[in-house]
Amino acid sequence: MIEVRHSVSPSSVETATNADLRKNFLVDSLFRTGEVHGVYTHDDRLVVGGAVPGAGRLELPAWDVLGTDSHLARRELGIVNVGQAGHVLVDDEKFELRHLDGLFVGRGSEVVFAGADAAFYFVSAPAHASYPTALLSHAAIEPVKLGTAQGASERSLYRYAWGQELQTSVLQFGVTVIADGSVWNTFPPHLHDRRTEVYMYVDLDEKDRIFHLMGQPGVSRHLVVRDREAVISPPWSIHSGVGTGSYAFIWAMAGENNDYTDLQAVALEDL
């Protein structure tokens, strides 16, 4: 129950069909009751996945593509609960996660998901060292306020693992919540030349959509995204979006370093 995605040349995106863009960069159908689904991308070898335990329990799989007996034998993991209350067992230690609560799990651990109404989104990345498991309560994190109401871009950035306070090998992740009345995220956009990033959009109404901008500056494209769908953003691609209603998104990235400010701003006149 894992799909493998290979790296794509930025020049090929300029002439790709919409179907090609969705096949290569859109991640959907991760959340199915009683199952764990994932996508392995060769861009910085990230794994993104979803686990919906339902009435039972689900183990974090050691898919064959990883080449190890345990998923976290050489990886570290970030988890965010996009459903209702549930819990995660890390080496038999129980961590309760409510909606949008996060959990960081270090290399070498075994993970089990549980909770009848929970839905767990997770991202794993190769790790060179092991760091302690940490519960990341959404309510306890002080958000960074970004954007303006006048620009329809007012939002709250919740940094769960971002290269400070919580130590990780390469993984960074967090949640951004768009304020009522605003629609834009990460605009003006930027690039991460040394990191791949994934946006998982959540808390959309069924009727709403996100128009996610991607591609190189000056030749950008877009994807139309629904609730609980994600977009893989390679280092050469901008990542920004605008919604038709309220929403939040989980951002996760990994690559050569975990310096949160290691990015290149893109001026609007370069789009």
mmCIF file of C-alpha atoms in Angstrom:
data_model
loop_
_atom_site.group_PDB
_atom_site.id
_atom_site.type_symbol
_atom_site.label_atom_id
_atom_site.label_comp_id
_atom_site.label_asym_id
_atom_site.label_seq_id
_atom_site.Cartn_x
_atom_site.Cartn_y
_atom_site.Cartn_z
ATOM 1 C CA MET A 1 0.000 0.000 0.000
ATOM 2 C CA ILE A 2 2.756 2.413 -0.978
ATOM 3 C CA GLU A 3 3.375 4.223 -4.244
ATOM 4 C CA VAL A 4 6.831 5.235 -5.457
ATOM 5 C CA ARG A 5 7.341 8.611 -7.165
ATOM 6 C CA HIS A 6 10.521 9.405 -9.083
ATOM 7 C CA SER A 7 12.100 12.842 -9.395
ATOM 8 C CA VAL A 8 10.833 15.035 -12.233
ATOM 9 C CA SER A 9 12.812 17.576 -14.269
ATOM 10 C CA PRO A 10 11.574 21.153 -13.776
ATOM 11 C CA SER A 11 11.627 21.763 -17.531
ATOM 12 C CA SER A 12 9.176 18.892 -18.121
ATOM 13 C CA VAL A 13 6.599 20.570 -15.874
ATOM 14 C CA GLU A 14 6.260 23.538 -18.239
ATOM 15 C CA THR A 15 4.612 21.379 -20.924
ATOM 16 C CA ALA A 16 3.065 18.667 -18.731
ATOM 17 C CA THR A 17 -0.634 17.927 -18.981
ATOM 18 C CA ASN A 18 -2.825 18.443 -15.949
ATOM 19 C CA ALA A 19 -3.046 14.665 -15.625
ATOM 20 C CA ASP A 20 0.771 14.443 -15.593
ATOM 21 C CA LEU A 21 1.017 17.090 -12.886
ATOM 22 C CA ARG A 22 -1.484 15.275 -10.704
ATOM 23 C CA LYS A 23 0.218 11.915 -11.239
ATOM 24 C CA ASN A 24 3.664 13.230 -10.294
ATOM 25 C CA PHE A 25 2.936 15.743 -7.534
ATOM 26 C CA LEU A 26 -0.564 15.286 -6.054
ATOM 27 C CA VAL A 27 -0.953 12.823 -3.183
ATOM 28 C CA ASP A 28 -4.508 11.634 -2.590
ATOM 29 C CA SER A 29 -6.384 8.649 -1.144
ATOM 30 C CA LEU A 30 -4.103 8.339 1.892
ATOM 31 C CA PHE A 31 -6.921 8.088 4.433
ATOM 32 C CA ARG A 32 -8.887 4.829 4.309
ATOM 33 C CA THR A 33 -10.420 3.288 7.400
ATOM 34 C CA GLY A 34 -8.495 0.307 8.701
ATOM 35 C CA GLU A 35 -5.501 0.881 6.418
ATOM 36 C CA VAL A 36 -2.136 2.625 6.152
ATOM 37 C CA HIS A 37 -1.233 4.170 2.792
ATOM 38 C CA GLY A 38 1.910 5.989 1.749
ATOM 39 C CA VAL A 39 3.904 7.615 -1.033
ATOM 40 C CA TYR A 40 7.681 7.342 -1.276
ATOM 41 C CA THR A 41 9.231 10.180 -3.245
ATOM 42 C CA HIS A 42 12.823 10.112 -4.457
ATOM 43 C CA ASP A 43 12.934 13.871 -3.776
ATOM 44 C CA ASP A 44 14.944 13.779 -0.531
ATOM 45 C CA ARG A 45 13.488 10.267 -0.006
ATOM 46 C CA LEU A 46 10.502 11.466 1.986
ATOM 47 C CA VAL A 47 7.631 9.149 2.861
ATOM 48 C CA VAL A 48 4.196 10.724 3.338
ATOM 49 C CA GLY A 49 1.309 8.629 4.565
ATOM 50 C CA GLY A 50 -2.023 8.309 6.292
ATOM 51 C CA ALA A 51 -3.257 5.869 8.939
ATOM 52 C CA VAL A 52 -6.929 5.562 9.906
ATOM 53 C CA PRO A 53 -7.201 2.902 12.644
ATOM 54 C CA GLY A 54 -10.990 2.691 12.946
ATOM 55 C CA ALA A 55 -11.930 0.061 15.519
ATOM 56 C CA GLY A 56 -8.504 -1.594 15.503
ATOM 57 C CA ARG A 57 -4.822 -0.723 15.647
ATOM 58 C CA LEU A 58 -2.388 -0.111 12.805
ATOM 59 C CA GLU A 59 1.374 -0.557 12.824
ATOM 60 C CA LEU A 60 3.656 1.800 10.900
ATOM 61 C CA PRO A 61 4.662 -0.453 7.991
ATOM 62 C CA ALA A 62 8.201 -1.374 6.968
ATOM 63 C CA TRP A 63 7.446 -1.213 3.255
ATOM 64 C CA ASP A 64 9.849 -3.086 0.962
ATOM 65 C CA VAL A 65 11.008 0.148 -0.686
ATOM 66 C CA LEU A 66 12.674 1.130 2.605
ATOM 67 C CA GLY A 67 14.893 -1.954 2.633
ATOM 68 C CA THR A 68 14.714 -2.364 6.430
ATOM 69 C CA ASP A 69 12.854 -4.566 8.905
ATOM 70 C CA SER A 70 11.374 -1.506 10.641
ATOM 71 C CA HIS A 71 10.116 1.746 9.132
ATOM 72 C CA LEU A 72 12.211 3.824 11.529
ATOM 73 C CA ALA A 73 15.361 1.704 11.467
ATOM 74 C CA ARG A 74 17.103 4.555 9.643
ATOM 75 C CA ARG A 75 14.364 7.216 9.677
ATOM 76 C CA GLU A 76 12.634 9.745 11.931
ATOM 77 C CA LEU A 77 8.942 10.542 11.883
ATOM 78 C CA GLY A 78 6.509 13.427 12.238
ATOM 79 C CA ILE A 79 2.803 12.775 12.922
ATOM 80 C CA VAL A 80 -0.203 15.124 12.969
ATOM 81 C CA ASN A 81 -3.707 13.957 13.855
ATOM 82 C CA VAL A 82 -6.119 15.388 11.258
ATOM 83 C CA GLY A 83 -9.116 13.577 12.745
ATOM 84 C CA GLN A 84 -10.562 13.440 16.235
ATOM 85 C CA ALA A 85 -8.870 12.260 19.420
ATOM 86 C CA GLY A 86 -6.697 9.170 19.225
ATOM 87 C CA HIS A 87 -3.381 7.900 20.449
ATOM 88 C CA VAL A 88 -0.032 6.674 19.202
ATOM 89 C CA LEU A 89 2.068 4.011 20.883
ATOM 90 C CA VAL A 90 5.815 4.564 20.579
ATOM 91 C CA ASP A 91 7.675 1.518 21.927
ATOM 92 C CA ASP A 92 4.508 0.830 23.974
ATOM 93 C CA GLU A 93 4.442 4.349 25.481
ATOM 94 C CA LYS A 94 1.060 6.009 24.890
ATOM 95 C CA PHE A 95 0.730 9.544 23.499
ATOM 96 C CA GLU A 96 -2.725 11.130 23.249
ATOM 97 C CA LEU A 97 -3.262 13.341 20.194
ATOM 98 C CA ARG A 98 -6.253 15.589 19.621
ATOM 99 C CA HIS A 99 -7.057 17.396 16.377
ATOM 100 C CA LEU A 100 -3.894 18.959 14.883
ATOM 101 C CA ASP A 101 -1.679 17.762 17.738
ATOM 102 C CA GLY A 102 1.718 16.537 16.577
ATOM 103 C CA LEU A 103 4.278 13.946 17.597
ATOM 104 C CA PHE A 104 7.940 13.612 16.711
ATOM 105 C CA VAL A 105 9.398 10.093 16.839
ATOM 106 C CA GLY A 106 13.119 9.456 16.647
ATOM 107 C CA ARG A 107 15.031 6.829 14.719
ATOM 108 C CA GLY A 108 14.779 3.224 15.897
ATOM 109 C CA SER A 109 11.283 3.264 17.448
ATOM 110 C CA GLU A 110 8.216 1.129 16.732
ATOM 111 C CA VAL A 111 4.921 2.964 16.171
ATOM 112 C CA VAL A 112 1.275 1.867 16.458
ATOM 113 C CA PHE A 113 -1.769 4.047 15.662
ATOM 114 C CA ALA A 114 -5.127 3.792 17.487
ATOM 115 C CA GLY A 115 -8.374 5.741 17.833
ATOM 116 C CA ALA A 116 -11.792 5.050 16.339
ATOM 117 C CA ASP A 117 -12.249 8.612 15.063
ATOM 118 C CA ALA A 118 -8.593 9.527 14.539
ATOM 119 C CA ALA A 119 -6.817 10.026 11.210
ATOM 120 C CA PHE A 120 -3.043 10.312 11.360
ATOM 121 C CA TYR A 121 -0.949 12.030 8.724
ATOM 122 C CA PHE A 122 2.746 11.219 8.885
ATOM 123 C CA VAL A 123 6.019 12.095 7.168
ATOM 124 C CA SER A 124 9.304 10.242 7.596
ATOM 125 C CA ALA A 125 12.804 11.131 6.412
ATOM 126 C CA PRO A 126 16.253 9.504 6.568
ATOM 127 C CA ALA A 127 17.982 10.254 9.883
ATOM 128 C CA HIS A 128 21.633 10.096 10.891
ATOM 129 C CA ALA A 129 20.952 10.065 14.647
ATOM 130 C CA SER A 130 18.254 9.204 17.182
ATOM 131 C CA TYR A 131 16.437 11.905 19.145
ATOM 132 C CA PRO A 132 13.753 11.561 21.866
ATOM 133 C CA THR A 133 10.057 11.312 21.116
ATOM 134 C CA ALA A 134 8.219 14.591 21.760
ATOM 135 C CA LEU A 135 4.505 15.349 22.022
ATOM 136 C CA LEU A 136 3.640 18.633 20.298
ATOM 137 C CA SER A 137 0.335 20.028 21.526
ATOM 138 C CA HIS A 138 -1.246 22.400 19.023
ATOM 139 C CA ALA A 139 -2.855 24.435 21.818
ATOM 140 C CA ALA A 140 0.445 24.853 23.688
ATOM 141 C CA ILE A 141 2.450 26.242 20.766
ATOM 142 C CA GLU A 142 2.590 30.021 20.357
ATOM 143 C CA PRO A 143 1.915 30.760 16.687
ATOM 144 C CA VAL A 144 3.790 33.210 14.498
ATOM 145 C CA LYS A 145 1.346 35.689 12.975
ATOM 146 C CA LEU A 146 1.859 36.270 9.239
ATOM 147 C CA GLY A 147 0.140 38.171 6.432
ATOM 148 C CA THR A 148 -2.571 40.816 6.571
ATOM 149 C CA ALA A 149 -6.342 40.885 6.452
ATOM 150 C CA GLN A 150 -6.127 43.517 3.696
ATOM 151 C CA GLY A 151 -4.062 41.105 1.604
ATOM 152 C CA ALA A 152 -6.393 38.176 2.393
ATOM 153 C CA SER A 153 -3.309 36.342 3.720
ATOM 154 C CA GLU A 154 -3.666 36.497 7.497
ATOM 155 C CA ARG A 155 -2.527 33.208 9.031
ATOM 156 C CA SER A 156 -1.018 31.570 12.111
ATOM 157 C CA LEU A 157 2.150 29.485 11.739
ATOM 158 C CA TYR A 158 2.586 26.750 14.349
ATOM 159 C CA ARG A 159 6.177 25.482 14.322
ATOM 160 C CA TYR A 160 6.363 21.955 15.731
ATOM 161 C CA ALA A 161 9.870 20.940 14.635
ATOM 162 C CA TRP A 162 11.819 23.725 12.952
ATOM 163 C CA GLY A 163 15.494 23.403 13.788
ATOM 164 C CA GLN A 164 15.229 25.061 17.187
ATOM 165 C CA GLU A 165 13.990 23.909 20.607
ATOM 166 C CA LEU A 166 13.241 20.372 19.348
ATOM 167 C CA GLN A 167 16.250 18.545 17.936
ATOM 168 C CA THR A 168 15.860 16.410 14.804
ATOM 169 C CA SER A 169 18.222 15.091 12.143
ATOM 170 C CA VAL A 170 16.624 16.706 9.082
ATOM 171 C CA LEU A 171 12.843 16.652 9.531
ATOM 172 C CA GLN A 172 10.833 19.834 10.000
ATOM 173 C CA PHE A 173 7.050 20.102 10.209
ATOM 174 C CA GLY A 174 4.222 22.187 11.557
ATOM 175 C CA VAL A 175 0.736 23.528 10.872
ATOM 176 C CA THR A 176 -0.455 26.795 9.363
ATOM 177 C CA VAL A 177 -4.054 27.893 9.964
ATOM 178 C CA ILE A 178 -5.596 30.467 7.621
ATOM 179 C CA ALA A 179 -7.675 33.114 9.395
ATOM 180 C CA ASP A 180 -11.382 33.485 8.642
ATOM 181 C CA GLY A 181 -11.783 35.861 5.709
ATOM 182 C CA SER A 182 -8.293 35.172 4.323
ATOM 183 C CA VAL A 183 -7.504 32.735 1.523
ATOM 184 C CA TRP A 184 -3.775 32.966 0.611
ATOM 185 C CA ASN A 185 -0.922 30.930 2.032
ATOM 186 C CA THR A 186 2.850 31.405 1.578
ATOM 187 C CA PHE A 187 2.450 34.407 -0.697
ATOM 188 C CA PRO A 188 4.705 35.895 -1.966
ATOM 189 C CA PRO A 189 6.249 32.447 -2.479
ATOM 190 C CA HIS A 190 9.756 31.156 -1.963
ATOM 191 C CA LEU A 191 12.050 28.261 -2.872
ATOM 192 C CA HIS A 192 13.942 25.723 -0.754
ATOM 193 C CA ASP A 193 16.965 24.915 -2.899
ATOM 194 C CA ARG A 194 18.284 22.363 -0.387
ATOM 195 C CA ARG A 195 14.988 20.820 0.797
ATOM 196 C CA THR A 196 11.856 19.134 -0.465
ATOM 197 C CA GLU A 197 8.581 20.262 1.108
ATOM 198 C CA VAL A 198 5.115 18.709 1.185
ATOM 199 C CA TYR A 199 1.865 20.557 1.856
ATOM 200 C CA MET A 200 -1.064 18.525 3.206
ATOM 201 C CA TYR A 201 -4.300 20.532 3.068
ATOM 202 C CA VAL A 202 -6.860 19.821 5.803
ATOM 203 C CA ASP A 203 -10.051 21.148 7.384
ATOM 204 C CA LEU A 204 -11.637 22.140 4.052
ATOM 205 C CA ASP A 205 -15.369 21.850 3.544
ATOM 206 C CA GLU A 206 -16.366 19.260 0.976
ATOM 207 C CA LYS A 207 -17.361 22.001 -1.497
ATOM 208 C CA ASP A 208 -14.104 23.952 -1.151
ATOM 209 C CA ARG A 209 -10.859 23.628 -3.116
ATOM 210 C CA ILE A 210 -7.276 24.909 -2.987
ATOM 211 C CA PHE A 211 -5.556 26.246 -6.096
ATOM 212 C CA HIS A 212 -1.966 25.265 -5.317
ATOM 213 C CA LEU A 213 0.759 27.045 -7.288
ATOM 214 C CA MET A 214 3.870 25.076 -8.239
ATOM 215 C CA GLY A 215 6.724 25.077 -10.756
ATOM 216 C CA GLN A 216 9.635 27.386 -11.406
ATOM 217 C CA PRO A 217 9.151 31.165 -11.098
ATOM 218 C CA GLY A 218 7.976 32.628 -14.395
ATOM 219 C CA VAL A 219 6.546 29.324 -15.645
ATOM 220 C CA SER A 220 4.362 28.294 -12.719
ATOM 221 C CA ARG A 221 1.487 25.820 -12.946
ATOM 222 C CA HIS A 222 -1.309 24.918 -10.557
ATOM 223 C CA LEU A 223 -3.143 21.947 -9.072
ATOM 224 C CA VAL A 224 -6.718 21.878 -7.767
ATOM 225 C CA VAL A 225 -6.655 20.179 -4.349
ATOM 226 C CA ARG A 226 -9.359 18.827 -2.055
ATOM 227 C CA ASP A 227 -9.478 18.185 1.689
ATOM 228 C CA ARG A 228 -6.797 15.761 2.926
ATOM 229 C CA GLU A 229 -4.813 15.887 -0.285
ATOM 230 C CA ALA A 230 -1.138 16.851 -0.455
ATOM 231 C CA VAL A 231 1.320 18.285 -2.970
ATOM 232 C CA ILE A 232 5.001 17.321 -3.224
ATOM 233 C CA SER A 233 7.159 20.385 -3.820
ATOM 234 C CA PRO A 234 10.697 19.626 -5.115
ATOM 235 C CA PRO A 235 13.512 22.085 -4.299
ATOM 236 C CA TRP A 236 13.091 23.912 -7.630
ATOM 237 C CA SER A 237 9.363 24.568 -7.178
ATOM 238 C CA ILE A 238 7.464 27.380 -5.513
ATOM 239 C CA HIS A 239 4.704 26.275 -3.116
ATOM 240 C CA SER A 240 1.802 28.596 -2.478
ATOM 241 C CA GLY A 241 -1.951 28.445 -2.677
ATOM 242 C CA VAL A 242 -5.315 30.135 -2.457
ATOM 243 C CA GLY A 243 -8.538 28.582 -1.190
ATOM 244 C CA THR A 244 -12.227 29.002 -1.839
ATOM 245 C CA GLY A 245 -12.937 28.780 1.905
ATOM 246 C CA SER A 246 -11.264 28.309 5.277
ATOM 247 C CA TYR A 247 -8.533 25.684 5.651
ATOM 248 C CA ALA A 248 -5.254 24.724 7.269
ATOM 249 C CA PHE A 249 -2.217 22.912 5.953
ATOM 250 C CA ILE A 250 0.539 20.757 7.380
ATOM 251 C CA TRP A 251 3.989 21.584 6.050
ATOM 252 C CA ALA A 252 6.829 19.125 6.262
ATOM 253 C CA MET A 253 10.300 19.254 4.758
ATOM 254 C CA ALA A 254 13.672 17.540 4.809
ATOM 255 C CA GLY A 255 16.904 17.769 2.898
ATOM 256 C CA GLU A 256 20.478 18.838 3.338
ATOM 257 C CA ASN A 257 19.920 20.805 6.538
ATOM 258 C CA ASN A 258 17.242 21.866 9.005
ATOM 259 C CA ASP A 259 17.829 25.613 9.042
ATOM 260 C CA TYR A 260 14.284 26.974 8.923
ATOM 261 C CA THR A 261 15.347 30.275 7.317
ATOM 262 C CA ASP A 262 17.307 28.578 4.503
ATOM 263 C CA LEU A 263 15.049 29.758 1.681
ATOM 264 C CA GLN A 264 15.068 32.039 -1.339
ATOM 265 C CA ALA A 265 12.285 34.626 -1.643
ATOM 266 C CA VAL A 266 10.598 35.012 -5.030
ATOM 267 C CA ALA A 267 9.552 38.536 -5.999
ATOM 268 C CA LEU A 268 6.087 38.967 -7.469
ATOM 269 C CA GLU A 269 7.535 40.467 -10.643
ATOM 270 C CA ASP A 270 9.448 37.197 -11.186
ATOM 271 C CA LEU A 271 6.341 35.062 -11.235
#
